PDB file of C-alpha atoms in Angstrom:
ATOM      1  CA  MET A   1      14.608  61.490  55.111  1.00 40.00           C
ATOM      2  CA  GLY A   2      15.185  60.397  51.527  1.00 42.00           C
ATOM      3  CA  SER A   3      15.897  56.771  52.321  1.00 48.00           C
ATOM      4  CA  GLU A   4      13.592  54.410  50.529  1.00 53.00           C
ATOM      5  CA  ALA A   5      13.186  50.783  51.493  1.00 58.00           C
ATOM      6  CA  LYS A   6      15.141  48.593  49.131  1.00 71.00           C
ATOM      7  CA  GLU A   7      13.441  45.669  47.472  1.00 82.00           C
ATOM      8  CA  GLU A   8      14.201  42.357  49.115  1.00 84.00           C
ATOM      9  CA  VAL A   9      16.125  39.921  46.923  1.00 91.00           C
ATOM     10  CA  ALA A  10      16.162  37.138  49.515  1.00 95.00           C
ATOM     11  CA  VAL A  11      15.622  36.405  53.186  1.00 97.00           C
ATOM     12  CA  VAL A  12      18.493  34.301  54.509  1.00 98.00           C
ATOM     13  CA  PHE A  13      18.430  32.084  57.595  1.00 98.00           C
ATOM     14  CA  THR A  14      21.887  31.978  59.203  1.00 98.00           C
ATOM     15  CA  TYR A  15      22.653  29.221  61.694  1.00 98.00           C
ATOM     16  CA  GLY A  16      26.455  29.110  61.956  1.00 97.00           C
ATOM     17  CA  THR A  17      29.468  31.319  61.363  1.00 97.00           C
ATOM     18  CA  LEU A  18      27.385  34.108  59.784  1.00 97.00           C
ATOM     19  CA  LYS A  19      25.572  34.697  63.096  1.00 97.00           C
ATOM     20  CA  LYS A  20      26.463  37.574  65.411  1.00 97.00           C
ATOM     21  CA  GLY A  21      29.548  36.771  67.451  1.00 95.00           C
ATOM     22  CA  PHE A  22      31.062  34.370  64.907  1.00 96.00           C
ATOM     23  CA  HIS A  23      33.880  34.837  62.419  1.00 93.00           C
ATOM     24  CA  ASN A  24      31.965  35.268  59.156  1.00 95.00           C
ATOM     25  CA  HIS A  25      29.430  37.712  60.594  1.00 97.00           C
ATOM     26  CA  ARG A  26      31.791  40.468  59.434  1.00 96.00           C
ATOM     27  CA  VAL A  27      30.480  39.819  55.886  1.00 97.00           C
ATOM     28  CA  LEU A  28      26.917  40.590  56.974  1.00 97.00           C
ATOM     29  CA  GLU A  29      28.128  43.614  58.957  1.00 97.00           C
ATOM     30  CA  GLU A  30      29.741  45.004  55.786  1.00 97.00           C
ATOM     31  CA  LEU A  31      26.563  44.349  53.793  1.00 97.00           C
ATOM     32  CA  MET A  32      24.441  46.036  56.473  1.00 97.00           C
ATOM     33  CA  ALA A  33      26.788  49.052  56.436  1.00 97.00           C
ATOM     34  CA  THR A  34      26.179  49.469  52.685  1.00 96.00           C
ATOM     35  CA  GLY A  35      22.427  48.924  53.022  1.00 96.00           C
ATOM     36  CA  GLU A  36      22.545  45.612  51.172  1.00 96.00           C
ATOM     37  CA  ALA A  37      21.380  43.552  54.151  1.00 97.00           C
ATOM     38  CA  ALA A  38      19.325  44.068  57.292  1.00 97.00           C
ATOM     39  CA  PHE A  39      18.911  42.046  60.465  1.00 97.00           C
ATOM     40  CA  LEU A  40      15.284  40.887  60.819  1.00 95.00           C
ATOM     41  CA  GLY A  41      15.511  38.996  64.108  1.00 95.00           C
ATOM     42  CA  ARG A  42      16.116  35.705  65.850  1.00 95.00           C
ATOM     43  CA  CYS A  43      14.326  32.628  64.623  1.00 97.00           C
ATOM     44  CA  ARG A  44      14.375  28.848  64.518  1.00 97.00           C
ATOM     45  CA  THR A  45      13.359  26.249  62.014  1.00 97.00           C
ATOM     46  CA  SER A  46       9.681  25.328  62.029  1.00 96.00           C
ATOM     47  CA  ILE A  47      10.583  21.633  61.880  1.00 96.00           C
ATOM     48  CA  LYS A  48      13.617  19.614  62.911  1.00 97.00           C
ATOM     49  CA  TYR A  49      16.793  19.483  60.817  1.00 98.00           C
ATOM     50  CA  PRO A  50      20.238  18.087  61.567  1.00 97.00           C
ATOM     51  CA  LEU A  51      22.861  20.724  62.381  1.00 98.00           C
ATOM     52  CA  VAL A  52      26.281  19.084  62.577  1.00 97.00           C
ATOM     53  CA  CYS A  53      29.932  20.102  62.568  1.00 96.00           C
ATOM     54  CA  GLY A  54      32.272  18.876  59.876  1.00 95.00           C
ATOM     55  CA  PRO A  55      35.965  19.496  59.314  1.00 95.00           C
ATOM     56  CA  TYR A  56      37.424  22.389  61.333  1.00 95.00           C
ATOM     57  CA  ARG A  57      34.137  22.592  63.323  1.00 96.00           C
ATOM     58  CA  VAL A  58      32.432  24.174  60.310  1.00 96.00           C
ATOM     59  CA  PRO A  59      28.633  23.944  60.756  1.00 97.00           C
ATOM     60  CA  PHE A  60      26.442  22.169  58.224  1.00 97.00           C
ATOM     61  CA  LEU A  61      22.645  22.210  58.100  1.00 98.00           C
ATOM     62  CA  LEU A  62      21.504  18.997  56.437  1.00 98.00           C
ATOM     63  CA  ASP A  63      18.393  18.977  54.251  1.00 97.00           C
ATOM     64  CA  LEU A  64      16.898  16.006  56.065  1.00 96.00           C
ATOM     65  CA  PRO A  65      13.619  17.466  57.372  1.00 96.00           C
ATOM     66  CA  GLY A  66      12.228  15.735  60.454  1.00 96.00           C
ATOM     67  CA  SER A  67      15.644  14.513  61.642  1.00 96.00           C
ATOM     68  CA  GLY A  68      17.783  16.277  64.231  1.00 96.00           C
ATOM     69  CA  ARG A  69      16.463  19.169  66.278  1.00 97.00           C
ATOM     70  CA  LEU A  70      14.819  22.554  65.900  1.00 97.00           C
ATOM     71  CA  VAL A  71      17.701  24.807  64.829  1.00 98.00           C
ATOM     72  CA  SER A  72      18.036  28.385  66.026  1.00 97.00           C
ATOM     73  CA  GLY A  73      19.552  31.189  64.038  1.00 97.00           C
ATOM     74  CA  GLU A  74      19.144  34.683  62.685  1.00 97.00           C
ATOM     75  CA  LEU A  75      17.191  36.081  59.767  1.00 97.00           C
ATOM     76  CA  TYR A  76      18.575  38.677  57.343  1.00 98.00           C
ATOM     77  CA  SER A  77      16.991  40.520  54.466  1.00 97.00           C
ATOM     78  CA  VAL A  78      19.350  40.748  51.495  1.00 97.00           C
ATOM     79  CA  THR A  79      18.575  43.631  49.152  1.00 94.00           C
ATOM     80  CA  SER A  80      21.015  43.254  46.261  1.00 94.00           C
ATOM     81  CA  GLU A  81      22.074  40.538  43.851  1.00 95.00           C
ATOM     82  CA  ARG A  82      25.686  41.502  44.582  1.00 96.00           C
ATOM     83  CA  ALA A  83      25.203  40.766  48.288  1.00 97.00           C
ATOM     84  CA  LEU A  84      23.531  37.439  47.572  1.00 97.00           C
ATOM     85  CA  SER A  85      26.391  36.549  45.211  1.00 97.00           C
ATOM     86  CA  LEU A  86      28.917  37.385  47.948  1.00 96.00           C
ATOM     87  CA  LEU A  87      27.111  35.074  50.376  1.00 97.00           C
ATOM     88  CA  ASP A  88      26.898  32.332  47.730  1.00 97.00           C
ATOM     89  CA  GLU A  89      30.635  32.684  47.103  1.00 96.00           C
ATOM     90  CA  LEU A  90      31.427  32.558  50.835  1.00 95.00           C
ATOM     91  CA  GLU A  91      29.312  29.403  51.160  1.00 96.00           C
ATOM     92  CA  GLY A  92      30.864  27.776  48.087  1.00 94.00           C
ATOM     93  CA  THR A  93      27.601  27.119  46.243  1.00 94.00           C
ATOM     94  CA  SER A  94      29.408  26.868  42.903  1.00 94.00           C
ATOM     95  CA  ARG A  95      32.040  24.523  44.386  1.00 93.00           C
ATOM     96  CA  GLY A  96      29.761  21.880  45.904  1.00 92.00           C
ATOM     97  CA  HIS A  97      30.098  22.972  49.542  1.00 94.00           C
ATOM     98  CA  TYR A  98      26.558  24.242  50.221  1.00 96.00           C
ATOM     99  CA  GLN A  99      23.283  24.681  48.345  1.00 96.00           C
ATOM    100  CA  ARG A 100      20.962  27.635  48.958  1.00 97.00           C
ATOM    101  CA  ARG A 101      17.404  26.340  49.195  1.00 97.00           C
ATOM    102  CA  PRO A 102      14.079  27.225  50.844  1.00 98.00           C
ATOM    103  CA  ILE A 103      13.354  26.724  54.518  1.00 98.00           C
ATOM    104  CA  GLU A 104      10.506  27.749  56.797  1.00 98.00           C
ATOM    105  CA  VAL A 105      11.391  29.455  60.057  1.00 97.00           C
ATOM    106  CA  VAL A 106       9.512  30.697  63.102  1.00 96.00           C
ATOM    107  CA  GLU A 107      10.293  34.185  64.346  1.00 92.00           C
ATOM    108  CA  LEU A 108      11.240  34.387  68.040  1.00 91.00           C
ATOM    109  CA  VAL A 109      10.604  37.215  70.462  1.00 80.00           C
ATOM    110  CA  ASP A 110      13.121  38.394  73.054  1.00 68.00           C
ATOM    111  CA  GLY A 111      13.426  36.021  75.977  1.00 58.00           C
ATOM    112  CA  GLU A 112      11.770  33.153  74.155  1.00 56.00           C
ATOM    113  CA  GLU A 113      13.510  29.790  74.310  1.00 55.00           C
ATOM    114  CA  GLU A 114      14.944  28.873  70.928  1.00 49.00           C
ATOM    115  CA  GLU A 115      14.352  25.133  71.171  1.00 48.00           C
ATOM    116  CA  GLU A 116      10.922  25.343  72.765  1.00 51.00           C
ATOM    117  CA  GLU A 117       8.531  22.905  71.111  1.00 54.00           C
ATOM    118  CA  ASP A 118       5.234  24.353  69.969  1.00 52.00           C
ATOM    119  CA  GLY A 119       1.968  22.599  70.522  1.00 51.00           C
ATOM    120  CA  GLU A 120      -0.842  22.988  67.993  1.00 49.00           C
ATOM    121  CA  GLU A 121      -1.880  26.314  69.574  1.00 48.00           C
ATOM    122  CA  GLY A 122       1.662  27.669  69.426  1.00 50.00           C
ATOM    123  CA  ARG A 123       1.983  26.830  65.749  1.00 47.00           C
ATOM    124  CA  LYS A 124      -1.239  28.703  64.985  1.00 47.00           C
ATOM    125  CA  ARG A 125      -0.219  31.949  66.719  1.00 54.00           C
ATOM    126  CA  ARG A 126       3.471  32.047  65.711  1.00 66.00           C
ATOM    127  CA  LYS A 127       4.636  33.984  62.704  1.00 87.00           C
ATOM    128  CA  THR A 128       6.295  31.658  60.232  1.00 93.00           C
ATOM    129  CA  ARG A 129       8.330  32.907  57.339  1.00 94.00           C
ATOM    130  CA  ARG A 130       9.828  31.452  54.200  1.00 96.00           C
ATOM    131  CA  ALA A 131      13.547  32.038  53.858  1.00 97.00           C
ATOM    132  CA  GLU A 132      16.568  30.446  52.249  1.00 98.00           C
ATOM    133  CA  ALA A 133      19.296  28.532  54.034  1.00 98.00           C
ATOM    134  CA  TYR A 134      22.689  27.209  53.047  1.00 98.00           C
ATOM    135  CA  TYR A 135      22.375  23.438  53.378  1.00 98.00           C
ATOM    136  CA  ALA A 136      25.274  21.015  53.063  1.00 96.00           C
ATOM    137  CA  ASP A 137      25.516  19.860  49.468  1.00 94.00           C
ATOM    138  CA  GLY A 138      23.248  16.867  48.880  1.00 92.00           C
ATOM    139  CA  GLY A 139      26.202  14.882  47.544  1.00 92.00           C
ATOM    140  CA  TYR A 140      27.533  14.319  51.062  1.00 94.00           C
ATOM    141  CA  ALA A 141      24.696  15.293  53.453  1.00 94.00           C
ATOM    142  CA  MET A 142      23.641  11.756  54.411  1.00 95.00           C
ATOM    143  CA  GLU A 143      27.267  10.683  54.854  1.00 95.00           C
ATOM    144  CA  MET A 144      27.811  13.702  57.133  1.00 95.00           C
ATOM    145  CA  TRP A 145      24.724  12.781  59.194  1.00 96.00           C
ATOM    146  CA  ASP A 146      25.946   9.202  59.566  1.00 95.00           C
ATOM    147  CA  LYS A 147      29.503  10.366  60.359  1.00 94.00           C
ATOM    148  CA  CYS A 148      28.175  12.542  63.180  1.00 93.00           C
ATOM    149  CA  GLY A 149      26.315   9.594  64.690  1.00 92.00           C
ATOM    150  CA  ARG A 150      22.949  11.052  63.673  1.00 92.00           C
ATOM    151  CA  MET A 151      23.351  13.500  66.542  1.00 91.00           C
ATOM    152  CA  GLY A 152      22.820  17.176  65.848  1.00 94.00           C
ATOM    153  CA  HIS A 153      22.840  20.502  67.649  1.00 97.00           C
ATOM    154  CA  GLY A 154      19.980  22.901  68.250  1.00 96.00           C
ATOM    155  CA  SER A 155      22.298  25.883  67.967  1.00 97.00           C
ATOM    156  CA  TYR A 156      25.819  26.652  66.806  1.00 97.00           C
ATOM    157  CA  THR A 157      27.105  28.146  70.044  1.00 96.00           C
ATOM    158  CA  ALA A 158      30.588  29.162  71.176  1.00 96.00           C
ATOM    159  CA  GLU A 159      30.857  25.794  72.929  1.00 96.00           C
ATOM    160  CA  VAL A 160      29.822  23.853  69.807  1.00 96.00           C
ATOM    161  CA  ALA A 161      32.192  25.972  67.696  1.00 95.00           C
ATOM    162  CA  ARG A 162      35.173  25.410  70.012  1.00 95.00           C
ATOM    163  CA  GLY A 163      38.033  24.357  67.746  1.00 94.00           C
ATOM    164  CA  TYR A 164      36.683  26.207  64.672  1.00 94.00           C
ATOM    165  CA  VAL A 165      39.480  26.965  62.234  1.00 94.00           C
ATOM    166  CA  LYS A 166      39.144  30.072  60.058  1.00 91.00           C
ATOM    167  CA  ARG A 167      39.466  29.588  56.312  1.00 88.00           C
ATOM    168  CA  GLY A 168      42.818  31.425  56.176  1.00 89.00           C
ATOM    169  CA  ASP A 169      44.264  29.146  58.861  1.00 92.00           C
ATOM    170  CA  ARG A 170      43.416  25.895  57.085  1.00 91.00           C
ATOM    171  CA  PRO A 171      45.912  24.029  54.893  1.00 90.00           C
ATOM    172  CA  PRO A 172      45.865  25.966  51.595  1.00 86.00           C
ATOM    173  CA  ASN A 173      46.924  23.145  49.299  1.00 88.00           C
ATOM    174  CA  LEU A 174      43.560  21.317  49.411  1.00 87.00           C
ATOM    175  CA  SER A 175      40.060  22.433  48.498  1.00 89.00           C
ATOM    176  CA  PHE A 176      37.402  22.546  51.210  1.00 92.00           C
ATOM    177  CA  LEU A 177      35.547  19.793  49.375  1.00 91.00           C
ATOM    178  CA  HIS A 178      38.667  17.648  49.746  1.00 91.00           C
ATOM    179  CA  HIS A 179      38.726  18.452  53.489  1.00 92.00           C
ATOM    180  CA  ILE A 180      35.077  17.358  53.674  1.00 93.00           C
ATOM    181  CA  ARG A 181      35.890  14.078  51.927  1.00 92.00           C
ATOM    182  CA  CYS A 182      38.842  13.471  54.280  1.00 91.00           C
ATOM    183  CA  PHE A 183      36.624  14.191  57.290  1.00 93.00           C
ATOM    184  CA  LEU A 184      33.988  11.752  56.053  1.00 94.00           C
ATOM    185  CA  SER A 185      36.528   9.000  55.492  1.00 93.00           C
ATOM    186  CA  SER A 186      38.382   9.492  58.814  1.00 87.00           C
ATOM    187  CA  SER A 187      37.783   7.232  61.797  1.00 76.00           C
ATOM    188  CA  SER A 188      36.783  10.019  64.243  1.00 65.00           C
ATOM    189  CA  SER A 189      34.134  12.740  64.055  1.00 52.00           C
ATOM    190  CA  SER A 190      36.019  15.558  65.807  1.00 50.00           C
TER     191      SER A 190
END
């Protein structure tokens, strides 16, 4: 029908507000409408990572492999540098909010439990895939883990996200990095 498969620029693991049903998913919907992204399926990390909420219930995946829980999410193929740049801008990679780095994920089939632990046999038969994820910037990741009591989530759900404040509804006079610093220095974690 004249439509050729576009070359994949990156495979992105989404675990928070970019997932279906959350506020920033609209960005991926727009990219899918222009053919610059495609949904590949549900997945989870192949090993445990901390997934915590910071200021405004914004989710942060911390690059502390082996800590936390298996984290569920969605996998997207990104087929243009422009689309990847838009995602990087949304995630604030040039402003010290997040860093896009490699991660290994396990593809899930419909009806499969997202946090199900695999035994040795399960690991052998599952399809693993290399992707990229937006991790909390390393400059504050350990502080964020400590601030959250070293307790993480297996999935960013509607319940976990309760209280999320959209970017446009946050105080405009401070950068998000400043909000992160204020959150880390406050006496409560909510």
